[in-house]
Structures are given as structure tokens and as C-alpha cells.
């Protein structure tokens, strides 16, 4: 049997992951078309897109720890794609909110961002993804230089926590923290792993 | 004579149910009452509950009712789970018979009413109310029941009865949601005595021509159409008349977000949900614009005087 690492290098592996990343969107779109998203499809769509933004951010952040723990350097090829999909779902999440909740009224959206702290958090997390997506291609990496590029992309640690705060803040309104707690544990593991590595390097 | 435009909210023509539709619905109800239930392959648990149209002012909105499917599958009933689909999936474990409601406190005639005596206490009326959830969505529901005032008059409140507290069932064996720590159980709600006595305050026993579905708060619940939905406590087991203002369950966990009054008010914002507009659940399509929320959910003409002179921003 071939080892896992050679499966990851298979020419079909990356397109397959690409399609897998589109599956949640396809299922939501199908839900709208087939009317299976329940009585409030707009809310289901907005929330579903937000869930997948956070999930893809977690997956992106899981690549490096998994790559090192399992000794699978081939995983690194997927990190950029997963990160860009996180941004893609983040954009759709924002668009769905702006369109379905706010009727694309820009003034109304600006007022809403200023008025509701949890909307501000979500908007901020999305905005911080823009520079990362904009510098994700090879030429940008070369232009910035590896060290500066890496420093810029550490923003992901900040923005994922802001994204989690956005989710916690929403659920705080119903005193229901079960779901954000799961993401909290996952992110604590993923960021904790990095912190420990850094401490052991400097110490 | 000057009519303030806000007091008589305009109704969009699209909201008016065509005659053929509502008459068709009546035929349908008659058909159901005629015992066609089983033959149509419908759930026999949807037992018909006969009612006459209510004569209470404001009790029959002309707006198009939400589909029964939506109203019975999108519910906040945390005793059966925090997801809105869960009550419909899990509430079958609720045992609604035998059922009794204890009526006690500052009244001359306390007692325990079984469901049968409550059903017979006053004639059943159909009332079509708007329902506005604090989360920013709304429905239009044809309820069946009678004014809570009918029960209150029978039990003769004393002068000390300033508020009414509603306690709902909390039984771990029947309600899987009680394992969650989101709220302190049992769920408790409260009204000022004059709010409770208002003819629009309904003791509800059914909806859509049938007895109350379990996920909607069977067998008997409160419906207060000018307040956010969570004020309308479901599956009542105790009604207590008290001198001090009761603390509602949501106020207990988040006092800065959920006030005692919780009147629908587009001018007083909730930190998470816009209260200026609402999404009407149902057939408007995904891209339908949200509607402006009406003061007191459109019942200002009927209930506005209850709050005359009150600062509604402070008493939210």
C-alpha cells in the first residue's frame, strides 16, 4: 500500500480538496432551491456561511500542526487554498447579511456596524482577511520577502479570535455557548501548539 | 377629528388575504371537522378544536396567516432544545393528559383546574395575531382560546394582586432541553395585572383550527400579541397572583437585554437584533425586504393606554 504522503501528492488530490471546499456552498444553494432550509432560509444561509468561514479558518490553521505532527510536508500545498476558501466563505457570509438582512442599503449597513458590537467584530475579522488574501499569490510573497510576508500573515491568529468573539457575542444574546465553546477548544489547541513551539525555541 | 397615522398602521394590499383564500380555508376547516381527518391521512393528533371568530377589537388581523408548517417547525421552546427545528422533532415526549393548572396567590378563589374545566370555562374564539420574536422575525398565527381575563374574573384577585406570574412545566423526563444550562428552569414569565386583564391577552388552547401542537406549547399557553414572543409562556402549570413584580426567566440571565415589559418597540434596540425591522416568515421569498416593525406590534390603538406616561426606553 502506498503511504499517505504519496496519496496527498496525487494529481487529483488538490482538485478533490477544492471540490470538497465547495460542497458546503453547494448544499446551502441546494437548500435554497429545494426549500429545505426551514422556515427562515435567509437566516439559515447567513449562519451556515458564517459557520463554514470559521471552520475553514480552523482547517487552515490545522495544516501546519498536522504537517509537522504527522510528518506530511505535502499538506502544505493546501494551506493557501484553504485560507482563500475561508476568505471566500467570509465574503459570502458578509454579502448574505448585507443583502438578505440589510437589503444592500450601504448607509443602513454602516449604521448597523457602528451600532451592534457583534456585527463590528464580524466585519473587522472579514476586513483583516483582505490583506492576507491580497498577498496570497507567489509574486506577492516574493515582493514582500518571506519574513515580512510571514509577519503579515500572523494576522490570521488575531482575526480568527475576533471571528470567534463575533460568534460568542451573537450567542451571548441567548446565553448559549455550547457551539462557540467547541471552536474555542479547537482554536486553543491550534494556537496553543504554536505558542508552545515558540516558547521551546526561544527558551 | 385628528387620527394619528401611527395609531392606524397602513396595511399593504399584499397582506390582505383574498376572499377566495380565506373562504377556502373555512371550507377546509369544516371538512376537517366533518371527520375527514383520517381519510386524508392526516395526523390524528391534530384534533379539531371548534371556535367562533373573536369580537375583541384588534383580534382578527387581515394579514395572511403563516403556513401551519412554518409555524409548527420553527419554534423557540428551549425545554426541547435551543435549535428552532428541535421542538418539532422532540416535543412528542410531552404528556399533555392528564394536565392541570394551579391558580393561586392573592385571589379569593384559589384552585387547581384540570384541562377539561379550563377548556369549558369560556367559549373558544379564533384570533389571528401577529407574533413578533425578539430575534427579528415575525409570523401571523390563527390561535384558538379565550381572554385570560375570563379566568382572572372567576378567581377574584384581591387588591394585593398587582402582577401575575406564569410558571411552565419543567420535567426532565419529558423535556430533554432541561439538561442545558441556558436558563434556570422552570421557565417563568410575568405580566402586570392590567396587562393580564387586557382582552387581547389570550389563554391559548389551539391554533389553525386544531388543539395546540406540542411544540407550540400544548396544552395551554399564554399569547400576548403586543410583546416579544418569549413573554408568551408555553405549557402552563401555574398562574400565581403576586404583589411584587416577578422576574422573568430571560431577565434573570440577561437583565440588560430582556426587560420585564418587552413590548414590541421599533425605537428601543436590542444589542443583537435590530428591532426596527422584521422578517416575515413564509412565502415572501429569500430576497423579500424586511418590514418595518410597528409600535406594540401594531396593537398600539388597543394597548397604548396601558403605558401612558411611561418611559418605554427605561421600561424596556
Coordinates of C-alpha atoms in Angstrom, one line a residue:
Chain A
X1 CA 0.0 0.0 0.0
X2 CA 1.2 3.5 -0.8
X3 CA 1.9 5.7 2.1
X4 CA -0.5 8.6 2.9
X5 CA 2.0 11.2 1.7
X6 CA 2.0 9.9 -1.8
X7 CA -1.8 10.0 -1.9
X8 CA -1.6 13.6 -0.9
X9 CA 0.7 14.3 -3.8
X10 CA -1.6 12.5 -6.3
X11 CA -2.5 15.0 -9.1
X12 CA -6.2 14.6 -8.3
X13 CA -5.8 15.3 -4.6
X14 CA -5.8 19.1 -4.8
X15 CA -8.8 19.3 -7.2
X16 CA -10.6 17.0 -4.9
X17 CA -10.0 19.2 -1.9
X18 CA -11.1 22.2 -4.0
X19 CA -14.4 20.4 -4.7
X20 CA -14.8 19.4 -1.1
X21 CA -14.4 23.0 -0.1
X22 CA -17.3 23.9 -2.4
X23 CA -19.6 21.2 -1.1
X24 CA -20.9 23.3 1.8
X25 CA -21.8 26.1 -0.6
X26 CA -23.5 23.6 -2.9
X27 CA -25.5 22.1 -0.1
X28 CA -26.7 25.6 1.0
X29 CA -27.6 26.6 -2.5
X30 CA -29.4 23.3 -3.0
X31 CA -31.2 24.0 0.3
X32 CA -32.4 27.3 -1.0
X33 CA -33.6 25.9 -4.3
X34 CA -35.2 22.8 -2.8
X35 CA -36.6 24.9 0.1
X36 CA -35.1 22.6 2.8
X37 CA -33.5 25.3 4.9
X38 CA -36.6 25.5 7.1
X39 CA -39.0 28.4 7.8
X40 CA -36.2 31.1 7.8
X41 CA -33.9 30.3 4.8
X42 CA -32.3 33.7 4.9
X43 CA -31.1 33.2 8.5
X44 CA -30.0 29.6 7.8
X45 CA -28.0 30.8 4.8
X46 CA -26.3 33.6 6.7
X47 CA -25.5 31.4 9.6
X48 CA -24.4 28.5 7.5
X49 CA -21.9 30.6 5.6
X50 CA -20.6 32.1 8.9
X51 CA -20.1 28.6 10.3
X52 CA -18.1 27.5 7.3
X53 CA -15.9 30.6 7.4
X54 CA -14.9 29.7 10.9
X55 CA -14.5 26.0 10.1
X56 CA -12.2 26.8 7.1
X57 CA -10.1 29.1 9.2
X58 CA -9.7 26.3 11.8
X59 CA -8.7 23.9 9.0
X60 CA -6.2 26.4 7.6
X61 CA -4.7 26.8 11.0
X62 CA -4.6 23.0 11.4
X63 CA -2.4 22.4 8.4
X64 CA 1.0 23.3 10.0
X65 CA 0.5 21.4 13.2
X66 CA -0.8 18.3 11.3
X67 CA 2.0 18.6 8.8
X68 CA 4.6 18.6 11.5
X69 CA 3.0 16.1 13.9
X70 CA 2.3 13.6 11.1
X71 CA 5.4 14.3 9.1
X72 CA 3.4 15.1 6.0
X73 CA 5.0 18.0 4.2
X74 CA 2.7 17.6 1.2
X75 CA -0.1 19.1 3.3
X76 CA 1.5 22.5 3.0
X77 CA 0.3 22.6 -0.6
X78 CA -3.3 23.0 0.6
X79 CA -2.8 25.8 3.1
X80 CA -3.2 28.7 0.7
X81 CA -6.3 27.1 -0.9
X82 CA -8.0 26.5 2.4
X83 CA -7.2 30.1 3.6
X84 CA -8.6 31.5 0.4
X85 CA -11.7 29.4 0.8
X86 CA -12.1 30.8 4.3
X87 CA -12.0 34.3 2.8
X88 CA -14.4 33.2 0.1
X89 CA -17.0 32.0 2.6
X90 CA -16.3 35.1 4.7
X91 CA -17.2 37.3 1.7
X92 CA -20.4 35.3 1.0
X93 CA -21.3 35.5 4.7
X94 CA -21.0 39.3 4.6
X95 CA -22.8 39.5 1.3
X96 CA -25.7 37.3 2.5
X97 CA -26.0 39.6 5.6
X98 CA -25.8 42.8 3.6
X99 CA -28.3 41.6 1.0
X100 CA -30.8 39.5 2.9
X101 CA -30.8 41.3 6.3
X102 CA -29.9 44.9 5.1
X103 CA -31.3 45.0 1.5
X104 CA -27.9 46.2 0.3
X105 CA -28.5 49.6 1.8
X106 CA -25.0 50.8 2.4
X107 CA -26.0 53.6 4.8
X108 CA -28.0 51.1 6.8
X109 CA -25.1 48.6 6.9
X110 CA -22.7 51.3 8.1
X111 CA -25.1 52.3 10.9
X112 CA -25.6 48.6 11.8
X113 CA -21.8 48.0 12.0
X114 CA -21.5 51.0 14.3
X115 CA -24.5 50.1 16.4
X116 CA -24.1 46.4 17.1
X117 CA -20.7 45.3 18.6
X118 CA -21.0 41.7 17.3
X119 CA -21.5 42.9 13.8
X120 CA -18.5 45.2 14.1
X121 CA -16.4 42.2 15.3
X122 CA -17.5 40.1 12.3
X123 CA -16.8 43.0 9.9
X124 CA -13.4 43.5 11.4
X125 CA -12.5 39.8 11.1
X126 CA -13.5 39.9 7.5
X127 CA -11.6 43.1 6.8
X128 CA -8.4 41.7 8.3
X129 CA -8.7 38.8 5.9
X130 CA -8.4 41.1 2.9
X131 CA -4.6 41.9 3.1
X132 CA -4.0 38.2 3.6
X133 CA -6.0 37.2 0.5
X134 CA -4.4 40.0 -1.5
X135 CA -0.9 38.8 -0.7
X136 CA -1.6 35.1 -1.2
X137 CA -0.1 34.7 -4.6
X138 CA 3.6 33.8 -5.3
X139 CA 4.6 37.2 -6.7
X140 CA 3.3 39.0 -3.7
X141 CA 5.3 36.7 -1.4
X142 CA 8.5 37.3 -3.4
X143 CA 7.8 41.1 -3.5
X144 CA 7.2 41.2 0.3
X145 CA 10.1 38.9 1.1
X146 CA 9.5 35.8 3.2
X147 CA 10.0 37.3 6.6
X148 CA 7.7 40.3 6.0
X149 CA 5.1 38.1 4.4
X150 CA 5.1 35.7 7.3
X151 CA 4.8 38.6 9.8
X152 CA 1.8 40.0 7.9
X153 CA 0.1 36.6 7.8
X154 CA 0.4 36.2 11.5
X155 CA -2.7 38.5 11.4
X156 CA -4.7 35.3 11.0
X157 CA -4.3 34.5 14.7
X158 CA -5.8 37.8 15.6
X159 CA -8.6 37.7 13.1
X160 CA -9.7 34.2 13.9
X161 CA -10.1 35.2 17.5
X162 CA -12.1 38.2 16.5
X163 CA -14.2 35.9 14.4
X164 CA -14.8 33.7 17.4
X165 CA -15.7 36.7 19.5
X166 CA -18.2 37.6 16.9
X167 CA -19.8 34.2 17.3
X168 CA -19.7 34.2 21.1
X169 CA -21.2 37.7 21.1
X170 CA -24.1 36.5 19.0
X171 CA -24.8 33.5 21.2
X172 CA -24.4 35.5 24.3
X173 CA -27.8 37.0 23.5
X174 CA -29.3 33.6 24.2
X175 CA -26.8 32.6 26.9
X176 CA -26.0 29.6 24.8
X177 CA -22.3 29.0 24.4
X178 CA -22.2 25.3 23.6
X179 CA -21.2 25.7 19.9
X180 CA -18.7 28.6 20.3
X181 CA -17.1 26.6 23.1
X182 CA -16.2 23.8 20.6
X183 CA -14.5 26.3 18.3
X184 CA -12.8 27.8 21.3
X185 CA -11.3 24.4 22.3
X186 CA -10.2 23.7 18.7
X187 CA -8.5 27.1 18.4
X188 CA -7.0 26.9 21.9
X189 CA -5.3 23.6 20.7
X190 CA -4.2 25.0 17.4
X191 CA -2.8 28.3 18.8
X192 CA -1.5 26.7 22.0
X193 CA 0.6 24.3 19.9
X194 CA 2.2 27.3 18.1
X195 CA 2.8 29.1 21.4
X196 CA 4.5 26.1 22.9
X197 CA 6.7 25.6 19.9
X198 CA 7.7 29.2 20.1
X199 CA 8.4 29.1 23.8
X200 CA 10.5 26.0 23.4
X201 CA 12.5 27.6 20.6
X202 CA 13.3 30.8 22.5
X203 CA 13.7 29.1 25.9
Chain B
X1 CA -61.0 64.8 14.4
X2 CA -57.3 64.0 14.0
X3 CA -56.1 60.5 13.7
X4 CA -52.5 60.0 14.3
X5 CA -51.2 58.0 11.4
X6 CA -49.1 55.7 13.6
X7 CA -52.1 54.5 15.5
X8 CA -53.7 53.1 12.4
X9 CA -50.9 51.4 10.6
X10 CA -51.5 51.1 6.9
X11 CA -51.8 47.5 5.7
X12 CA -50.2 46.7 2.4
X13 CA -52.7 45.3 -0.1
X14 CA -50.4 42.3 -0.5
X15 CA -51.1 41.5 3.2
X16 CA -54.9 41.2 2.7
X17 CA -56.0 37.7 2.2
X18 CA -58.1 37.3 -0.9
X19 CA -61.7 36.3 -0.1
X20 CA -61.5 33.1 -2.0
X21 CA -58.5 32.0 0.0
X22 CA -59.9 32.5 3.4
X23 CA -63.2 31.1 2.4
X24 CA -61.4 28.1 1.1
X25 CA -59.7 27.8 4.4
X26 CA -63.1 27.8 6.2
X27 CA -64.3 25.0 3.9
X28 CA -61.2 23.1 4.7
X29 CA -61.8 23.6 8.4
X30 CA -65.3 22.3 8.0
X31 CA -64.1 19.4 6.1
X32 CA -61.7 18.6 8.9
X33 CA -64.4 18.9 11.5
X34 CA -66.5 16.6 9.4
X35 CA -64.3 13.7 10.3
X36 CA -62.4 13.7 7.0
X37 CA -59.2 13.7 9.0
X38 CA -58.2 10.1 8.9
X39 CA -59.3 9.7 5.3
X40 CA -56.9 12.5 4.3
X41 CA -54.1 10.6 6.0
X42 CA -53.5 13.5 8.5
X43 CA -52.0 13.1 11.9
X44 CA -54.9 12.2 14.2
X45 CA -53.1 14.1 16.9
X46 CA -54.3 17.2 15.1
X47 CA -57.7 17.1 16.8
X48 CA -60.1 19.8 15.8
X49 CA -61.0 22.5 18.3
X50 CA -64.1 24.4 17.4
X51 CA -64.1 28.2 17.8
X52 CA -66.1 31.3 16.7
X53 CA -64.4 34.4 15.3
X54 CA -63.4 36.7 18.1
X55 CA -65.3 40.0 18.6
X56 CA -62.4 41.6 20.6
X57 CA -61.2 44.7 18.9
X58 CA -57.9 44.1 17.1
X59 CA -58.1 40.3 17.5
X60 CA -58.5 39.5 13.8
X61 CA -55.8 40.9 11.6
X62 CA -56.4 40.7 7.9
X63 CA -52.8 39.8 7.2
X64 CA -52.1 36.5 5.6
X65 CA -51.5 33.7 8.1
X66 CA -48.1 32.0 8.2
X67 CA -48.3 28.4 6.9
X68 CA -49.0 25.8 9.5
X69 CA -45.9 24.0 8.5
X70 CA -43.6 27.0 9.3
X71 CA -45.5 27.9 12.5
X72 CA -45.1 24.3 13.8
X73 CA -41.5 23.7 12.6
X74 CA -39.7 26.9 13.6
X75 CA -40.1 27.3 17.3
X76 CA -38.3 28.6 20.3
X77 CA -39.1 26.2 23.1
X78 CA -35.9 25.7 24.9
X79 CA -37.3 22.9 27.0
X80 CA -36.9 20.8 23.9
X81 CA -33.6 22.2 22.6
X82 CA -32.2 25.5 21.5
X83 CA -32.3 24.8 17.8
X84 CA -35.6 26.0 16.2
X85 CA -36.1 22.7 14.5
X86 CA -35.8 20.7 17.7
X87 CA -39.1 21.3 19.4
X88 CA -41.0 19.8 16.4
X89 CA -38.7 16.8 16.4
X90 CA -38.6 16.2 20.2
X91 CA -41.8 17.5 21.8
X92 CA -43.6 14.3 21.2
X93 CA -42.4 13.2 24.6
X94 CA -44.6 15.9 26.3
X95 CA -47.5 14.3 28.1
X96 CA -50.5 16.7 27.9
X97 CA -53.0 14.5 29.5
X98 CA -53.7 14.5 32.4
X99 CA -52.9 18.2 32.8
X100 CA -53.8 20.7 35.4
X101 CA -53.0 24.3 36.1
X102 CA -52.7 25.6 39.7
X103 CA -54.2 29.1 40.2
X104 CA -53.0 30.6 43.4
X105 CA -51.7 33.6 45.3
X106 CA -53.6 36.9 46.0
X107 CA -57.0 35.7 45.0
X108 CA -60.2 34.9 46.8
X109 CA -60.8 31.6 45.0
X110 CA -57.5 29.6 44.5
X111 CA -57.8 26.2 43.0
X112 CA -56.4 23.6 40.6
X113 CA -58.0 23.4 37.2
X114 CA -57.8 20.3 35.1
X115 CA -57.6 20.9 31.4
X116 CA -61.2 19.9 30.8
X117 CA -62.5 22.5 33.1
X118 CA -60.3 25.2 31.6
X119 CA -61.5 24.2 28.1
X120 CA -65.1 24.7 29.3
X121 CA -64.5 27.9 31.3
X122 CA -65.4 30.2 28.4
X123 CA -66.3 29.9 24.7
X124 CA -63.4 29.3 22.3
X125 CA -62.6 32.1 20.0
X126 CA -60.4 32.2 16.9
X127 CA -57.9 35.2 16.9
X128 CA -55.4 36.0 14.2
X129 CA -52.5 37.7 15.8
X130 CA -49.2 38.9 14.6
X131 CA -46.3 37.3 16.5
X132 CA -43.0 39.2 16.7
X133 CA -40.0 37.4 18.0
X134 CA -37.2 39.4 19.8
X135 CA -34.8 37.8 17.2
X136 CA -36.3 39.9 14.4
X137 CA -38.7 37.6 12.7
X138 CA -42.5 37.5 12.7
X139 CA -45.5 35.3 11.9
X140 CA -49.2 35.6 11.7
X141 CA -51.0 32.9 13.6
X142 CA -54.6 31.9 14.0
X143 CA -54.9 31.0 17.6
X144 CA -57.8 29.5 19.5
X145 CA -58.6 30.3 23.1
X146 CA -60.2 33.0 25.2
X147 CA -59.2 36.1 27.1
X148 CA -57.2 35.3 30.2
X149 CA -59.4 37.9 31.8
X150 CA -62.2 35.3 31.8
X151 CA -60.2 33.1 34.2
X152 CA -59.0 36.0 36.2
X153 CA -62.5 37.3 36.9
X154 CA -63.5 33.9 38.2
X155 CA -60.7 33.6 40.7
X156 CA -61.4 37.1 42.1
X157 CA -58.0 38.8 42.6
X158 CA -57.5 40.8 45.9
X159 CA -56.3 44.3 46.0
X160 CA -52.8 42.9 46.6
X161 CA -52.7 41.2 43.2
X162 CA -50.5 43.7 41.2
X163 CA -48.8 41.2 39.0
X164 CA -49.4 37.7 37.5
X165 CA -46.7 35.2 37.3
X166 CA -46.8 32.3 34.9
X167 CA -44.9 29.1 35.6
X168 CA -44.4 26.5 32.9
X169 CA -43.7 22.7 33.1
X170 CA -40.2 21.6 33.8
X171 CA -40.0 17.9 33.8
X172 CA -36.6 16.3 32.9
X173 CA -38.3 13.0 31.9
X174 CA -40.4 14.7 29.2
X175 CA -38.1 17.7 28.3
X176 CA -34.6 16.9 27.1
X177 CA -33.7 20.6 26.8
X178 CA -33.7 21.0 30.6
X179 CA -30.3 19.4 30.7
X180 CA -28.9 22.6 29.2
X181 CA -27.9 25.4 31.5
X182 CA -29.1 28.2 29.2
X183 CA -31.9 29.2 31.5
X184 CA -33.0 28.4 35.1
X185 CA -35.9 26.1 34.9
X186 CA -38.9 26.2 35.2
X187 CA -39.4 29.0 32.7
X188 CA -41.2 31.9 34.4
X189 CA -42.9 34.9 32.9
X190 CA -44.9 37.8 34.3
X191 CA -47.4 40.5 33.4
X192 CA -48.8 43.5 35.2
X193 CA -52.4 42.7 36.3
X194 CA -53.8 45.3 33.9
X195 CA -51.9 43.7 31.0
X196 CA -53.1 40.3 32.1
X197 CA -56.7 41.6 32.2
X198 CA -56.5 43.1 28.7
X199 CA -58.9 41.4 26.4
X200 CA -56.2 40.7 23.8
X201 CA -54.2 38.7 26.3
X202 CA -55.1 35.2 25.3
X203 CA -55.1 31.9 27.1
X204 CA -54.4 29.7 24.1
X205 CA -55.5 26.1 23.6
X206 CA -55.1 25.7 19.9
X207 CA -54.1 27.0 16.5
X208 CA -55.0 26.5 12.9
X209 CA -58.3 25.0 13.9
X210 CA -56.8 22.3 16.0
X211 CA -55.7 21.7 19.6
X212 CA -52.3 23.2 20.3
X213 CA -49.4 21.2 18.8
X214 CA -46.9 20.1 21.5
X215 CA -44.0 22.2 20.0
X216 CA -46.2 25.3 20.2
X217 CA -46.8 24.9 24.0
X218 CA -49.6 22.3 24.4
X219 CA -52.0 22.0 26.0
X220 CA -52.4 25.6 27.3
X221 CA -50.2 28.7 26.8
X222 CA -50.2 32.4 27.0
X223 CA -50.3 34.6 23.9
X224 CA -49.6 38.4 24.4
X225 CA -49.5 39.8 20.8
X226 CA -48.0 43.2 21.6
X227 CA -45.0 41.8 23.4
X228 CA -42.0 39.9 22.1
X229 CA -42.7 36.2 21.7
X230 CA -40.8 35.0 24.7
X231 CA -43.3 36.7 27.0
X232 CA -46.0 34.2 25.8
X233 CA -45.1 31.3 28.1
X234 CA -45.9 27.8 26.9
X235 CA -47.3 24.7 28.6
X236 CA -48.5 26.5 31.7
X237 CA -48.8 24.6 35.0
X238 CA -49.2 27.5 37.5
X239 CA -50.7 31.0 37.4
X240 CA -49.8 33.0 40.5
X241 CA -51.1 36.4 41.6
X242 CA -48.5 38.4 43.4
X243 CA -47.8 41.8 44.8
X244 CA -44.2 42.2 43.7
X245 CA -43.1 42.3 40.1
X246 CA -42.0 38.8 39.1
X247 CA -38.6 38.2 37.5
X248 CA -38.9 36.6 34.0
X249 CA -36.5 33.8 33.1
X250 CA -34.8 35.8 30.4
X251 CA -34.5 38.9 32.6
X252 CA -32.8 36.7 35.2
X253 CA -30.0 35.6 32.9
X254 CA -29.6 38.8 30.8
X255 CA -31.2 41.7 32.6
X256 CA -29.5 44.3 30.4
X257 CA -31.1 42.7 27.3
X258 CA -34.5 41.5 28.3
X259 CA -36.7 43.7 30.4
X260 CA -39.9 42.9 32.3
X261 CA -42.2 44.7 29.8
X262 CA -40.6 43.6 26.5
X263 CA -43.2 45.4 24.5
X264 CA -42.5 45.3 20.8
X265 CA -40.9 48.7 20.1
X266 CA -39.0 49.6 17.0
X267 CA -37.4 52.5 18.8
X268 CA -35.7 50.5 21.5
X269 CA -32.9 48.4 20.1
X270 CA -31.7 45.1 21.3
X271 CA -27.9 44.8 21.2
X272 CA -28.0 41.8 18.8
X273 CA -31.2 42.0 16.8
X274 CA -32.5 45.1 15.0
X275 CA -35.9 45.9 16.4
X276 CA -36.7 48.5 13.7
X277 CA -37.5 45.9 11.1
X278 CA -38.6 42.2 11.0
X279 CA -38.5 39.3 8.6
X280 CA -41.9 37.9 8.0
X281 CA -41.6 34.1 7.9
X282 CA -43.2 32.4 4.9
X283 CA -43.9 33.0 1.3
X284 CA -42.1 36.3 0.7
X285 CA -39.1 34.6 -0.9
X286 CA -35.5 34.8 0.1
X287 CA -34.9 38.3 -1.2
X288 CA -38.0 39.8 0.3
X289 CA -37.4 43.1 2.1
X290 CA -37.7 43.2 5.8
X291 CA -40.8 45.1 7.0
X292 CA -40.8 47.9 9.4
X293 CA -41.8 46.8 12.9
X294 CA -44.9 48.5 14.3
X295 CA -45.1 50.1 17.8
X296 CA -46.7 47.5 20.1
X297 CA -46.6 45.1 17.1
X298 CA -49.4 47.1 15.6
X299 CA -51.7 46.9 18.7
X300 CA -51.0 50.5 19.8
X301 CA -54.6 51.5 19.4
X302 CA -55.7 48.7 21.7
X303 CA -52.9 48.7 24.4
X304 CA -51.1 52.1 24.1
X305 CA -53.1 53.5 27.1
X306 CA -51.7 50.8 29.4
X307 CA -48.4 52.6 29.2
X308 CA -49.5 56.2 29.1
X309 CA -46.8 58.4 30.6
X310 CA -44.3 55.6 31.0
X311 CA -40.7 55.9 29.7
X312 CA -40.6 53.0 27.4
X313 CA -36.9 53.2 26.8
X314 CA -36.2 52.7 30.5
X315 CA -39.0 50.2 31.0
X316 CA -38.0 48.1 28.0

